[in-house]
mmCIF file of C-alpha atoms in Angstrom:
data_model
loop_
_atom_site.group_PDB
_atom_site.id
_atom_site.type_symbol
_atom_site.label_atom_id
_atom_site.label_comp_id
_atom_site.label_asym_id
_atom_site.label_seq_id
_atom_site.Cartn_x
_atom_site.Cartn_y
_atom_site.Cartn_z
ATOM 1 C CA MET A 114 -42.979 -25.337 -129.730
ATOM 2 C CA ASN A 115 -42.455 -21.587 -129.856
ATOM 3 C CA ALA A 116 -38.737 -20.766 -129.882
ATOM 4 C CA ASP A 117 -39.061 -17.675 -127.719
ATOM 5 C CA SER A 118 -41.103 -19.651 -125.195
ATOM 6 C CA TRP A 119 -38.777 -22.601 -124.667
ATOM 7 C CA LEU A 120 -35.678 -20.405 -124.696
ATOM 8 C CA THR A 121 -37.209 -18.121 -122.072
ATOM 9 C CA ASP A 122 -38.277 -21.089 -119.943
ATOM 10 C CA THR A 123 -34.791 -22.619 -120.165
ATOM 11 C CA ARG A 124 -33.071 -19.339 -119.299
ATOM 12 C CA THR A 125 -35.379 -18.649 -116.360
ATOM 13 C CA SER A 126 -35.072 -22.210 -115.047
ATOM 14 C CA TYR A 127 -31.278 -22.163 -115.005
ATOM 15 C CA ASP A 128 -31.168 -18.663 -113.570
ATOM 16 C CA THR A 129 -33.254 -20.087 -110.712
ATOM 17 C CA VAL A 130 -31.104 -23.163 -110.030
ATOM 18 C CA ALA A 131 -27.666 -21.776 -110.973
ATOM 19 C CA VAL A 132 -26.134 -21.633 -107.510
ATOM 20 C CA SER A 133 -27.543 -25.008 -106.428
ATOM 21 C CA TYR A 134 -26.521 -26.601 -109.725
ATOM 22 C CA ALA A 135 -22.960 -25.309 -109.377
ATOM 23 C CA ASP A 136 -22.722 -26.894 -105.930
ATOM 24 C CA TYR A 137 -24.217 -30.160 -107.231
ATOM 25 C CA ILE A 138 -21.890 -30.453 -110.220
ATOM 26 C CA ARG A 139 -18.704 -29.117 -108.638
ATOM 27 C CA GLU A 140 -17.013 -32.499 -108.137
ATOM 28 C CA ALA A 141 -18.816 -34.371 -110.919
ATOM 29 C CA LEU A 142 -15.776 -34.795 -113.170
ATOM 30 C CA ALA A 143 -13.926 -36.634 -110.409
ATOM 31 C CA GLY A 144 -16.477 -39.455 -110.715
ATOM 32 C CA ALA A 145 -16.685 -39.455 -114.512
ATOM 33 C CA PRO A 146 -13.574 -41.225 -115.857
ATOM 34 C CA TYR A 147 -14.918 -41.735 -119.365
ATOM 35 C CA LEU A 148 -15.868 -38.086 -119.712
ATOM 36 C CA ARG A 149 -12.421 -37.065 -118.453
ATOM 37 C CA ALA A 150 -10.849 -39.410 -121.005
ATOM 38 C CA ALA A 151 -13.020 -37.936 -123.767
ATOM 39 C CA LEU A 152 -12.031 -34.413 -122.758
ATOM 40 C CA ALA A 153 -8.348 -35.391 -122.780
ATOM 41 C CA LEU A 154 -8.746 -36.847 -126.272
ATOM 42 C CA PHE A 155 -10.601 -33.729 -127.403
ATOM 43 C CA ALA A 156 -7.733 -31.589 -126.079
ATOM 44 C CA ASP A 157 -5.210 -33.744 -127.957
ATOM 45 C CA LEU A 158 -7.219 -33.323 -131.171
ATOM 46 C CA VAL A 159 -7.301 -29.539 -130.762
ATOM 47 C CA HIS A 160 -3.554 -29.420 -130.077
ATOM 48 C CA ALA A 161 -2.908 -31.610 -133.129
ATOM 49 C CA THR A 162 -4.629 -29.069 -135.384
ATOM 50 C CA GLY A 163 -2.501 -26.206 -134.066
ATOM 51 C CA GLY A 164 -4.617 -25.037 -131.145
ATOM 52 C CA GLY A 165 -6.599 -21.852 -130.740
ATOM 53 C CA PRO A 166 -9.782 -20.730 -128.963
ATOM 54 C CA VAL A 167 -12.167 -23.488 -127.880
ATOM 55 C CA ALA A 168 -15.861 -22.849 -127.180
ATOM 56 C CA ASP A 169 -17.671 -24.700 -124.391
ATOM 57 C CA VAL A 170 -21.273 -24.064 -125.475
ATOM 58 C CA GLY A 171 -23.826 -24.458 -122.716
ATOM 59 C CA CYS A 172 -21.001 -24.241 -120.195
ATOM 60 C CA GLY A 173 -23.163 -23.867 -117.085
ATOM 61 C CA PRO A 174 -21.003 -22.994 -114.066
ATOM 62 C CA GLY A 175 -17.820 -23.514 -116.072
ATOM 63 C CA HIS A 176 -16.439 -26.700 -114.518
ATOM 64 C CA ILE A 177 -15.683 -28.311 -117.878
ATOM 65 C CA THR A 178 -14.339 -25.032 -119.292
ATOM 66 C CA ALA A 179 -11.916 -24.887 -116.370
ATOM 67 C CA HIS A 180 -10.885 -28.516 -116.880
ATOM 68 C CA LEU A 181 -10.122 -27.800 -120.530
ATOM 69 C CA GLY A 182 -7.942 -24.938 -119.382
ATOM 70 C CA GLU A 183 -6.046 -27.354 -117.155
ATOM 71 C CA LEU A 184 -5.507 -29.505 -120.250
ATOM 72 C CA GLY A 185 -3.775 -26.588 -121.933
ATOM 73 C CA LEU A 186 -6.628 -25.299 -124.076
ATOM 74 C CA ASP A 187 -7.594 -21.664 -124.587
ATOM 75 C CA ALA A 188 -11.169 -22.404 -123.538
ATOM 76 C CA PHE A 189 -14.061 -20.025 -122.996
ATOM 77 C CA GLY A 190 -17.680 -20.639 -122.044
ATOM 78 C CA VAL A 191 -21.040 -19.583 -123.459
ATOM 79 C CA ASP A 192 -24.357 -20.120 -121.685
ATOM 80 C CA LEU A 193 -27.955 -18.983 -122.085
ATOM 81 C CA SER A 194 -28.365 -18.193 -118.376
ATOM 82 C CA PRO A 195 -26.915 -14.868 -117.153
ATOM 83 C CA VAL A 196 -26.934 -16.094 -113.548
ATOM 84 C CA MET A 197 -25.065 -19.242 -114.545
ATOM 85 C CA ILE A 198 -22.464 -17.057 -116.271
ATOM 86 C CA ASP A 199 -22.170 -14.955 -113.104
ATOM 87 C CA VAL A 200 -21.489 -18.147 -111.130
ATOM 88 C CA ALA A 201 -18.911 -19.324 -113.685
ATOM 89 C CA ARG A 202 -17.104 -15.987 -113.517
ATOM 90 C CA ARG A 203 -17.163 -16.136 -109.726
ATOM 91 C CA ASP A 204 -15.781 -19.670 -109.554
ATOM 92 C CA HIS A 205 -13.276 -19.320 -112.409
ATOM 93 C CA PRO A 206 -12.198 -15.660 -112.511
ATOM 94 C CA GLY A 207 -9.272 -16.309 -114.850
ATOM 95 C CA LEU A 208 -11.463 -17.569 -117.692
ATOM 96 C CA ARG A 209 -13.792 -15.879 -120.179
ATOM 97 C CA PHE A 210 -17.531 -16.505 -120.053
ATOM 98 C CA GLU A 211 -20.250 -14.948 -122.193
ATOM 99 C CA VAL A 212 -24.050 -14.999 -122.232
ATOM 100 C CA GLY A 213 -25.292 -16.417 -125.518
ATOM 101 C CA SER A 214 -27.581 -18.925 -127.211
ATOM 102 C CA MET A 215 -26.465 -21.858 -129.323
ATOM 103 C CA THR A 216 -29.498 -21.226 -131.537
ATOM 104 C CA ASP A 217 -27.987 -17.879 -132.578
ATOM 105 C CA LEU A 218 -24.317 -18.266 -131.692
ATOM 106 C CA ASP A 219 -22.643 -14.863 -131.626
ATOM 107 C CA LEU A 220 -19.174 -15.996 -132.692
ATOM 108 C CA ALA A 221 -17.302 -15.089 -135.859
ATOM 109 C CA ASP A 222 -17.133 -17.501 -138.764
ATOM 110 C CA GLU A 223 -14.289 -20.048 -138.459
ATOM 111 C CA SER A 224 -13.179 -18.495 -135.166
ATOM 112 C CA VAL A 225 -12.798 -21.573 -132.928
ATOM 113 C CA ALA A 226 -10.306 -24.416 -133.067
ATOM 114 C CA GLY A 227 -12.691 -26.760 -131.282
ATOM 115 C CA LEU A 228 -16.201 -26.790 -129.849
ATOM 116 C CA LEU A 229 -17.964 -28.945 -127.321
ATOM 117 C CA ALA A 230 -21.490 -29.106 -125.944
ATOM 118 C CA CYS A 231 -21.722 -31.459 -122.975
ATOM 119 C CA TRP A 232 -25.315 -32.230 -121.995
ATOM 120 C CA SER A 233 -26.461 -28.763 -123.083
ATOM 121 C CA LEU A 234 -28.216 -30.008 -126.235
ATOM 122 C CA ILE A 235 -30.718 -31.913 -124.111
ATOM 123 C CA HIS A 236 -33.051 -28.902 -123.915
ATOM 124 C CA ILE A 237 -32.987 -28.139 -127.650
ATOM 125 C CA PRO A 238 -36.115 -29.408 -129.482
ATOM 126 C CA ASP A 239 -35.586 -31.574 -132.557
ATOM 127 C CA GLU A 240 -36.646 -28.879 -135.001
ATOM 128 C CA ALA A 241 -33.941 -26.495 -133.705
ATOM 129 C CA VAL A 242 -31.032 -28.966 -133.731
ATOM 130 C CA PRO A 243 -30.141 -28.448 -137.438
ATOM 131 C CA THR A 244 -29.912 -24.690 -136.822
ATOM 132 C CA VAL A 245 -27.643 -25.279 -133.823
ATOM 133 C CA PHE A 246 -25.368 -27.639 -135.758
ATOM 134 C CA GLY A 247 -25.268 -25.156 -138.626
ATOM 135 C CA HIS A 248 -23.908 -22.550 -136.217
ATOM 136 C CA PHE A 249 -21.423 -25.063 -134.807
ATOM 137 C CA ARG A 250 -20.065 -25.704 -138.289
ATOM 138 C CA ARG A 251 -20.036 -22.020 -139.221
ATOM 139 C CA VAL A 252 -17.923 -20.966 -136.237
ATOM 140 C CA SER A 253 -15.538 -23.953 -136.437
ATOM 141 C CA ARG A 254 -12.306 -23.740 -138.380
ATOM 142 C CA PRO A 255 -11.704 -26.360 -141.067
ATOM 143 C CA GLY A 256 -10.402 -29.468 -139.303
ATOM 144 C CA ALA A 257 -11.714 -28.401 -135.878
ATOM 145 C CA PRO A 258 -12.980 -31.239 -133.642
ATOM 146 C CA LEU A 259 -16.434 -31.268 -132.085
ATOM 147 C CA LEU A 260 -17.417 -33.183 -128.938
ATOM 148 C CA LEU A 261 -21.050 -33.693 -127.915
ATOM 149 C CA GLY A 262 -22.397 -35.323 -124.767
ATOM 150 C CA PHE A 263 -26.096 -36.166 -124.432
ATOM 151 C CA HIS A 264 -28.661 -38.481 -122.835
ATOM 152 C CA VAL A 265 -29.485 -41.590 -124.859
ATOM 153 C CA GLY A 266 -33.045 -42.663 -125.557
ATOM 154 C CA SER A 267 -36.039 -41.780 -127.664
ATOM 155 C CA GLU A 268 -38.346 -39.866 -125.354
ATOM 156 C CA SER A 269 -38.748 -36.372 -123.923
ATOM 157 C CA ARG A 270 -40.105 -35.213 -120.590
ATOM 158 C CA LEU A 271 -40.920 -31.951 -118.876
ATOM 159 C CA LYS A 272 -38.691 -31.241 -115.884
ATOM 160 C CA THR A 273 -40.590 -29.167 -113.307
ATOM 161 C CA GLN A 274 -38.265 -29.340 -110.319
ATOM 162 C CA GLY A 275 -34.502 -29.105 -110.239
ATOM 163 C CA TYR A 276 -31.402 -28.837 -108.150
ATOM 164 C CA GLY A 277 -32.114 -27.719 -104.582
ATOM 165 C CA GLY A 278 -35.827 -28.324 -105.085
ATOM 166 C CA HIS A 279 -36.259 -25.147 -107.131
ATOM 167 C CA PRO A 280 -38.997 -24.954 -109.785
ATOM 168 C CA MET A 281 -37.980 -25.483 -113.395
ATOM 169 C CA LYS A 282 -39.796 -25.679 -116.714
ATOM 170 C CA VAL A 283 -37.556 -27.339 -119.265
ATOM 171 C CA HIS A 284 -38.026 -30.231 -121.650
ATOM 172 C CA VAL A 285 -35.301 -32.882 -121.477
ATOM 173 C CA HIS A 286 -34.776 -34.752 -124.742
ATOM 174 C CA ARG A 287 -33.085 -38.149 -124.988
ATOM 175 C CA ARG A 288 -31.723 -39.061 -128.420
ATOM 176 C CA ARG A 289 -30.222 -41.983 -130.267
ATOM 177 C CA PRO A 290 -26.575 -41.516 -131.308
ATOM 178 C CA GLU A 291 -27.414 -42.440 -134.901
ATOM 179 C CA GLN A 292 -29.964 -39.593 -135.082
ATOM 180 C CA VAL A 293 -27.471 -37.065 -133.721
ATOM 181 C CA ALA A 294 -24.845 -38.367 -136.149
ATOM 182 C CA ALA A 295 -27.279 -37.967 -139.067
ATOM 183 C CA TRP A 296 -27.970 -34.354 -138.105
ATOM 184 C CA LEU A 297 -24.232 -33.693 -137.901
ATOM 185 C CA ARG A 298 -23.596 -35.157 -141.363
ATOM 186 C CA GLU A 299 -26.409 -33.034 -142.779
ATOM 187 C CA ALA A 300 -24.732 -29.964 -141.245
ATOM 188 C CA GLY A 301 -21.450 -30.816 -142.956
ATOM 189 C CA PHE A 302 -19.529 -32.582 -140.187
ATOM 190 C CA THR A 303 -17.640 -35.846 -140.463
ATOM 191 C CA VAL A 304 -18.588 -38.194 -137.612
ATOM 192 C CA GLU A 305 -15.523 -39.969 -136.228
ATOM 193 C CA ALA A 306 -16.486 -41.932 -133.100
ATOM 194 C CA HIS A 307 -18.998 -42.314 -130.319
ATOM 195 C CA LEU A 308 -18.925 -43.910 -126.886
ATOM 196 C CA LEU A 309 -21.973 -45.163 -124.991
ATOM 197 C CA THR A 310 -21.652 -44.671 -121.231
ATOM 198 C CA ASP A 311 -23.619 -46.374 -118.442
ATOM 199 C CA PRO A 312 -25.568 -48.591 -120.894
ATOM 200 C CA ASP A 313 -27.013 -50.681 -118.051
ATOM 201 C CA GLU A 314 -28.274 -47.673 -116.081
ATOM 202 C CA SER A 315 -31.625 -45.927 -116.344
ATOM 203 C CA LEU A 316 -30.061 -42.890 -118.040
ATOM 204 C CA PRO A 317 -27.315 -43.892 -120.497
ATOM 205 C CA GLY A 318 -25.151 -41.227 -122.059
ATOM 206 C CA ALA A 319 -23.237 -40.820 -125.298
ATOM 207 C CA LEU A 320 -20.052 -38.981 -126.180
ATOM 208 C CA LEU A 321 -19.800 -38.289 -129.893
ATOM 209 C CA PHE A 322 -16.746 -36.985 -131.749
ATOM 210 C CA ALA A 323 -17.065 -35.231 -135.085
ATOM 211 C CA ARG A 324 -15.011 -32.790 -137.107
ATOM 212 C CA ARG A 325 -15.535 -30.021 -139.598
ATOM 213 C CA PRO A 326 -13.682 -31.438 -142.614
ATOM 214 C CA PRO A 327 -10.314 -29.793 -143.319
ATOM 215 C CA LEU A 328 -9.804 -27.884 -146.512
ATOM 216 C CA GLY A 329 -8.768 -30.226 -149.283
ATOM 217 C CA PRO A 330 -5.569 -29.807 -151.258
ATOM 218 C CA PRO A 331 -5.726 -27.573 -154.310
ATOM 219 C CA PRO A 332 -6.542 -29.397 -157.538
ATOM 220 C CA THR A 333 -3.544 -30.640 -159.450
ATOM 221 C CA ARG A 334 -2.970 -29.582 -163.024
ATOM 222 C CA SER A 335 -2.618 -32.291 -165.593
#
């Protein structure tokens, strides 16, 4: 799959549905207790490492970014869709949002104290995931936690219609947690935990915690 093609299709699709998607997702966290618990744990992990900027990559309309702010984190959002970023800035004017791609993340090395990508990896094809995770590790400080949320399964499908009945052209990829964990280890992360949500439903989800390993102690002299 051509990178320029699927990125353009994803950007255009979410530009088209941004306003409808924001309305659809606005109260979603209220009905997602396990995600809220995972976000609270993620916030605790960031605080325990001393805090600092936290990147919500694939932030959409910024509802999770705003929730992280309520948990005391210095959170900012990044999304591929300029219209989605406009909506996030409209709905959450006190927070920072930037247009950007996780395949070429424009953040400085070791600049974030935590990073999460909640259901934004689902449009990334398999061959691009190692590049994305490489960027996640590069921008994360040693010891920084990482939280990923994604659909569980082993198939992909083309989504042609989205929120509000608008046309879309995006591939949605379901993945096994063990495959995502393997990619993370290859990128240099330590995988710490994962939670399977809604296992009896047609679309299970996973929440996976990992961490860029902290710097080790200096070698001792004998």
